[in-house]
Amino acid sequence: MGYEVAVAAQGTPLWGFATVSSGSKFPSVPGLFGGYGCPAYPLAKIKGVNVFEQLQDDPSTWTFDFETLMNTQPFPEARYSTHHMGMGFELADEGEVYMICQGSGGGYGDVLDREPQSVLADVAAGYLSPETAREIYSVVYDEGNLAVDAEATTAARDAERAARKARGVPYADFVASWVTEEPPPHLPYYGSWGDDNSVIHATAWTSHGPVRVAGPMSELPQIFLPDPNVLALAGQQARIAELEARLRELEPGDD
């Protein structure tokens, strides 16, 4: 079962939240026997508003539904945003809302083998969207009465199976096109790689960006991700220095 969580602080002058990033960009629970993995997990924020004050004035503006809150945006003055869940500690004003959701487990078996009536039962219950029934399960049906078009469904599933074969490549060819000697150079952090365990290859982060390092473990530097707040401060300090330099260049009376 999936779940959603919405949190906000009340009655405290200093509070904040942090989240971990597990499953926020890539599914953390794979499927079995051809089933798809569970969804990725987003983080959403409603900032710049005290929802407790809003609820006192009009309780109907709130709903315990992540999707509805973010799509309808019931608080006009608020700032709505979505992020992956790798958020370091962040101070929150009273009544600002942070929301996360967790997907359920991975799927079991090929989606094209599922009984169409079972798919539509999930649509009727609100577990699946009409788009998922059509595009993932390849079920063709009347959205007015949820009646399955058996012949069209069989044709749609046969077409999807043929498309899978057309998209597929032999495993050895996939590996040859996908596997590289080392990770892309733009990645800010990457753990060790390679088959030679006597020499560790890793990526270290410096003020100039990622740097490849190699050597025995005892000689490698410690590797840390940069603090986003430190990077933001460094950027602001650089901008201030730039503006001060431009100010010194202005002649008296210049704008």
Short mmCIF file of C-alpha atoms in Angstrom, two decimals:
data_model
loop_
_atom_site.label_atom_id
_atom_site.label_comp_id
_atom_site.label_asym_id
_atom_site.label_seq_id
_atom_site.Cartn_x
_atom_site.Cartn_y
_atom_site.Cartn_z
CA MET A 1 0.00 0.00 0.00
CA GLY A 2 1.16 3.52 -0.74
CA TYR A 3 0.71 6.46 1.56
CA GLU A 4 0.98 10.25 1.61
CA VAL A 5 2.28 12.49 4.38
CA ALA A 6 1.78 16.23 4.85
CA VAL A 7 3.56 18.01 7.72
CA ALA A 8 3.56 21.59 9.02
CA ALA A 9 4.84 23.17 12.22
CA GLN A 10 2.62 25.22 14.53
CA GLY A 11 3.36 27.22 17.67
CA THR A 12 7.15 27.19 17.43
CA PRO A 13 9.41 30.06 16.31
CA LEU A 14 12.13 27.84 14.82
CA TRP A 15 11.48 24.59 13.04
CA GLY A 16 12.64 22.77 9.94
CA PHE A 17 12.47 19.57 7.92
CA ALA A 18 14.81 17.28 5.99
CA THR A 19 14.18 14.31 3.72
CA VAL A 20 16.23 11.45 2.34
CA SER A 21 16.42 10.75 -1.36
CA SER A 22 15.85 6.99 -1.50
CA GLY A 23 13.48 6.25 -4.36
CA SER A 24 13.01 9.88 -5.33
CA LYS A 25 14.46 9.64 -8.83
CA PHE A 26 14.49 5.91 -9.53
CA PRO A 27 12.07 3.25 -8.25
CA SER A 28 13.36 1.63 -5.09
CA VAL A 29 11.20 -1.52 -5.39
CA PRO A 30 11.58 -3.46 -8.66
CA GLY A 31 8.86 -5.69 -10.05
CA LEU A 32 8.93 -9.48 -10.34
CA PHE A 33 8.55 -11.68 -13.42
CA GLY A 34 8.18 -8.75 -15.79
CA GLY A 35 6.29 -6.44 -13.47
CA TYR A 36 7.11 -2.75 -13.40
CA GLY A 37 8.78 -1.08 -10.44
CA CYS A 38 6.87 1.17 -8.09
CA PRO A 39 6.70 4.91 -8.87
CA ALA A 40 9.38 7.39 -7.87
CA TYR A 41 8.65 9.50 -4.79
CA PRO A 42 8.42 13.29 -5.07
CA LEU A 43 8.64 15.99 -2.44
CA ALA A 44 6.21 18.94 -2.72
CA LYS A 45 6.17 22.23 -0.82
CA ILE A 46 3.55 24.87 -0.16
CA LYS A 47 5.50 27.89 1.07
CA GLY A 48 4.77 31.51 1.86
CA VAL A 49 1.44 30.82 3.56
CA ASN A 50 0.24 29.78 7.03
CA VAL A 51 -2.27 27.04 6.32
CA PHE A 52 -3.48 27.08 9.93
CA GLU A 53 -4.75 30.62 9.46
CA GLN A 54 -6.31 29.62 6.15
CA LEU A 55 -8.10 26.69 7.77
CA GLN A 56 -9.57 28.92 10.46
CA ASP A 57 -11.09 31.16 7.80
CA ASP A 58 -12.15 28.44 5.35
CA PRO A 59 -11.53 24.75 6.23
CA SER A 60 -12.83 23.67 2.82
CA THR A 61 -9.63 24.92 1.17
CA TRP A 62 -7.69 21.97 2.60
CA THR A 63 -7.74 18.38 1.39
CA PHE A 64 -5.71 15.37 2.49
CA ASP A 65 -4.81 14.67 -1.12
CA PHE A 66 -1.32 15.50 -2.36
CA GLU A 67 -2.36 15.55 -6.02
CA THR A 68 -5.38 17.80 -5.48
CA LEU A 69 -3.46 20.34 -3.40
CA MET A 70 -0.71 20.69 -5.97
CA ASN A 71 -3.04 20.83 -8.98
CA THR A 72 -5.78 23.08 -7.61
CA GLN A 73 -3.41 25.30 -5.57
CA PRO A 74 -6.13 26.46 -3.15
CA PHE A 75 -4.02 29.16 -1.45
CA PRO A 76 -3.52 31.96 -4.03
CA GLU A 77 -0.64 33.67 -2.21
CA ALA A 78 1.39 30.50 -1.68
CA ARG A 79 4.38 29.22 -3.65
CA TYR A 80 3.96 25.67 -4.93
CA SER A 81 6.97 23.57 -5.98
CA THR A 82 8.03 19.96 -6.46
CA HIS A 83 11.48 18.43 -5.88
CA HIS A 84 13.27 15.14 -5.49
CA MET A 85 13.55 14.08 -1.87
CA GLY A 86 17.25 14.72 -1.34
CA MET A 87 16.54 17.82 0.76
CA GLY A 88 18.96 18.86 3.45
CA PHE A 89 17.67 20.50 6.60
CA GLU A 90 15.53 23.52 5.72
CA LEU A 91 13.91 26.02 8.06
CA ALA A 92 10.15 26.31 7.66
CA ASP A 93 7.87 29.13 8.74
CA GLU A 94 4.75 28.30 10.72
CA GLY A 95 2.08 26.70 8.59
CA GLU A 96 4.24 25.95 5.55
CA VAL A 97 3.49 22.46 4.23
CA TYR A 98 5.92 19.73 3.17
CA MET A 99 4.43 16.66 1.50
CA ILE A 100 5.85 13.30 0.49
CA CYS A 101 4.33 10.10 -0.82
CA GLN A 102 5.49 6.51 -1.00
CA GLY A 103 4.55 4.11 -3.76
CA SER A 104 3.41 0.58 -3.18
CA GLY A 105 5.39 -2.53 -4.05
CA GLY A 106 6.53 -3.46 -7.53
CA GLY A 107 4.26 -5.21 -9.98
CA TYR A 108 4.03 -8.99 -10.30
CA GLY A 109 3.99 -10.39 -13.83
CA ASP A 110 3.58 -8.87 -17.27
CA VAL A 111 0.98 -6.09 -17.39
CA LEU A 112 -0.27 -7.45 -20.72
CA ASP A 113 -1.26 -10.72 -19.05
CA ARG A 114 -3.59 -9.13 -16.51
CA GLU A 115 -7.30 -9.72 -16.97
CA PRO A 116 -8.86 -6.60 -18.52
CA GLN A 117 -11.80 -6.74 -16.11
CA SER A 118 -9.41 -6.68 -13.16
CA VAL A 119 -7.69 -3.63 -14.63
CA LEU A 120 -11.02 -1.85 -14.98
CA ALA A 121 -12.02 -2.81 -11.44
CA ASP A 122 -8.95 -0.90 -10.28
CA VAL A 123 -9.93 2.05 -12.49
CA ALA A 124 -13.43 2.06 -10.97
CA ALA A 125 -11.93 1.97 -7.46
CA GLY A 126 -9.55 4.84 -8.25
CA TYR A 127 -6.40 2.69 -7.93
CA LEU A 128 -5.50 3.18 -11.60
CA SER A 129 -6.01 6.13 -13.91
CA PRO A 130 -7.78 5.69 -17.26
CA GLU A 131 -4.48 6.62 -18.94
CA THR A 132 -2.64 3.82 -17.13
CA ALA A 133 -5.30 1.29 -18.15
CA ARG A 134 -4.95 2.30 -21.79
CA GLU A 135 -1.24 3.04 -22.10
CA ILE A 136 0.34 0.56 -19.68
CA TYR A 137 -2.14 -2.35 -19.61
CA SER A 138 -3.28 -1.81 -23.23
CA VAL A 139 -6.95 -2.23 -22.33
CA VAL A 140 -9.44 -0.71 -24.77
CA TYR A 141 -12.77 0.14 -23.16
CA ASP A 142 -15.68 2.55 -22.96
CA GLU A 143 -14.86 5.12 -20.28
CA GLY A 144 -18.58 5.83 -19.82
CA ASN A 145 -19.55 2.36 -18.59
CA LEU A 146 -16.12 0.63 -18.28
CA ALA A 147 -17.12 -2.03 -20.82
CA VAL A 148 -14.11 -3.86 -22.30
CA ASP A 149 -13.71 -4.07 -26.05
CA ALA A 150 -12.22 -7.56 -26.04
CA GLU A 151 -11.26 -7.66 -29.72
CA ALA A 152 -9.62 -4.23 -29.67
CA THR A 153 -7.81 -5.08 -26.42
CA THR A 154 -6.35 -8.25 -27.93
CA ALA A 155 -5.20 -6.27 -30.97
CA ALA A 156 -3.67 -3.52 -28.80
CA ARG A 157 -1.77 -6.03 -26.68
CA ASP A 158 -0.50 -7.91 -29.73
CA ALA A 159 0.71 -4.60 -31.17
CA GLU A 160 2.52 -3.74 -27.94
CA ARG A 161 4.23 -7.14 -27.84
CA ALA A 162 5.42 -6.60 -31.42
CA ALA A 163 6.64 -3.11 -30.49
CA ARG A 164 8.61 -4.55 -27.57
CA LYS A 165 10.41 -6.92 -29.94
CA ALA A 166 11.18 -4.06 -32.31
CA ARG A 167 12.62 -1.97 -29.46
CA GLY A 168 14.65 -4.79 -27.99
CA VAL A 169 18.30 -5.61 -28.69
CA PRO A 170 20.40 -8.62 -27.69
CA TYR A 171 21.79 -8.27 -24.18
CA ALA A 172 25.41 -8.27 -25.38
CA ASP A 173 24.64 -5.38 -27.75
CA PHE A 174 22.94 -3.43 -24.98
CA VAL A 175 25.92 -3.89 -22.67
CA ALA A 176 28.33 -2.79 -25.40
CA SER A 177 26.41 0.45 -25.95
CA TRP A 178 25.65 1.16 -22.28
CA VAL A 179 28.69 0.16 -20.20
CA THR A 180 31.61 2.60 -20.11
CA GLU A 181 35.07 2.50 -18.56
CA GLU A 182 34.11 5.15 -16.01
CA PRO A 183 31.09 7.33 -15.12
CA PRO A 184 30.31 10.52 -17.08
CA PRO A 185 32.70 13.35 -16.12
CA HIS A 186 29.90 15.78 -15.23
CA LEU A 187 28.67 13.72 -12.26
CA PRO A 188 29.41 15.59 -9.00
CA TYR A 189 29.87 12.35 -7.06
CA TYR A 190 30.34 8.71 -7.91
CA GLY A 191 31.52 5.83 -5.77
CA SER A 192 34.29 3.39 -6.67
CA TRP A 193 34.20 1.39 -9.90
CA GLY A 194 36.30 -1.10 -11.85
CA ASP A 195 37.31 -4.72 -11.35
CA ASP A 196 40.75 -4.08 -9.84
CA ASN A 197 40.10 -4.10 -6.09
CA SER A 198 43.71 -3.28 -5.26
CA VAL A 199 43.27 0.21 -6.74
CA ILE A 200 40.12 2.18 -5.97
CA HIS A 201 38.76 4.52 -8.60
CA ALA A 202 36.44 7.23 -7.30
CA THR A 203 35.27 10.79 -7.85
CA ALA A 204 36.23 13.58 -5.45
CA TRP A 205 34.50 16.96 -5.38
CA THR A 206 36.57 20.14 -5.37
CA SER A 207 35.78 23.81 -5.82
CA HIS A 208 36.50 23.30 -9.52
CA GLY A 209 34.07 20.42 -9.89
CA PRO A 210 34.44 16.62 -9.90
CA VAL A 211 37.94 15.18 -10.07
CA ARG A 212 38.81 11.55 -10.82
CA VAL A 213 41.13 9.95 -8.29
CA ALA A 214 42.72 6.51 -8.11
CA GLY A 215 44.93 4.70 -5.66
CA PRO A 216 44.97 2.42 -2.61
CA MET A 217 42.14 3.12 -0.19
CA SER A 218 44.55 4.38 2.49
CA GLU A 219 45.76 7.15 0.15
CA LEU A 220 42.43 8.35 -1.24
CA PRO A 221 40.97 11.60 0.09
CA GLN A 222 37.67 11.64 1.90
CA ILE A 223 34.80 12.28 -0.51
CA PHE A 224 31.92 14.51 0.52
CA LEU A 225 29.06 16.08 -1.36
CA PRO A 226 29.18 19.89 -1.06
CA ASP A 227 26.73 21.58 1.28
CA PRO A 228 24.16 23.38 -0.94
CA ASN A 229 24.08 26.27 1.52
CA VAL A 230 27.85 26.71 1.25
CA LEU A 231 27.64 26.71 -2.55
CA ALA A 232 24.79 29.25 -2.49
CA LEU A 233 26.76 31.50 -0.12
CA ALA A 234 29.86 31.25 -2.31
CA GLY A 235 27.80 32.28 -5.33
CA GLN A 236 26.37 35.27 -3.49
CA GLN A 237 29.81 36.33 -2.28
CA ALA A 238 31.17 36.15 -5.83
CA ARG A 239 28.27 38.28 -7.06
CA ILE A 240 28.88 40.87 -4.32
CA ALA A 241 32.58 41.03 -5.23
CA GLU A 242 31.65 41.52 -8.89
CA LEU A 243 29.26 44.37 -8.07
CA GLU A 244 31.78 46.03 -5.77
CA ALA A 245 34.40 45.90 -8.53
CA ARG A 246 32.00 47.49 -10.99
CA LEU A 247 31.13 50.18 -8.45
CA ARG A 248 34.81 51.07 -8.01
CA GLU A 249 35.13 51.47 -11.78
CA LEU A 250 32.35 54.08 -11.98
CA GLU A 251 33.49 57.65 -12.33
CA PRO A 252 31.93 60.28 -10.03
CA GLY A 253 28.57 61.28 -11.43
CA ASP A 254 28.06 58.04 -13.43
CA ASP A 255 24.81 56.11 -12.96
#
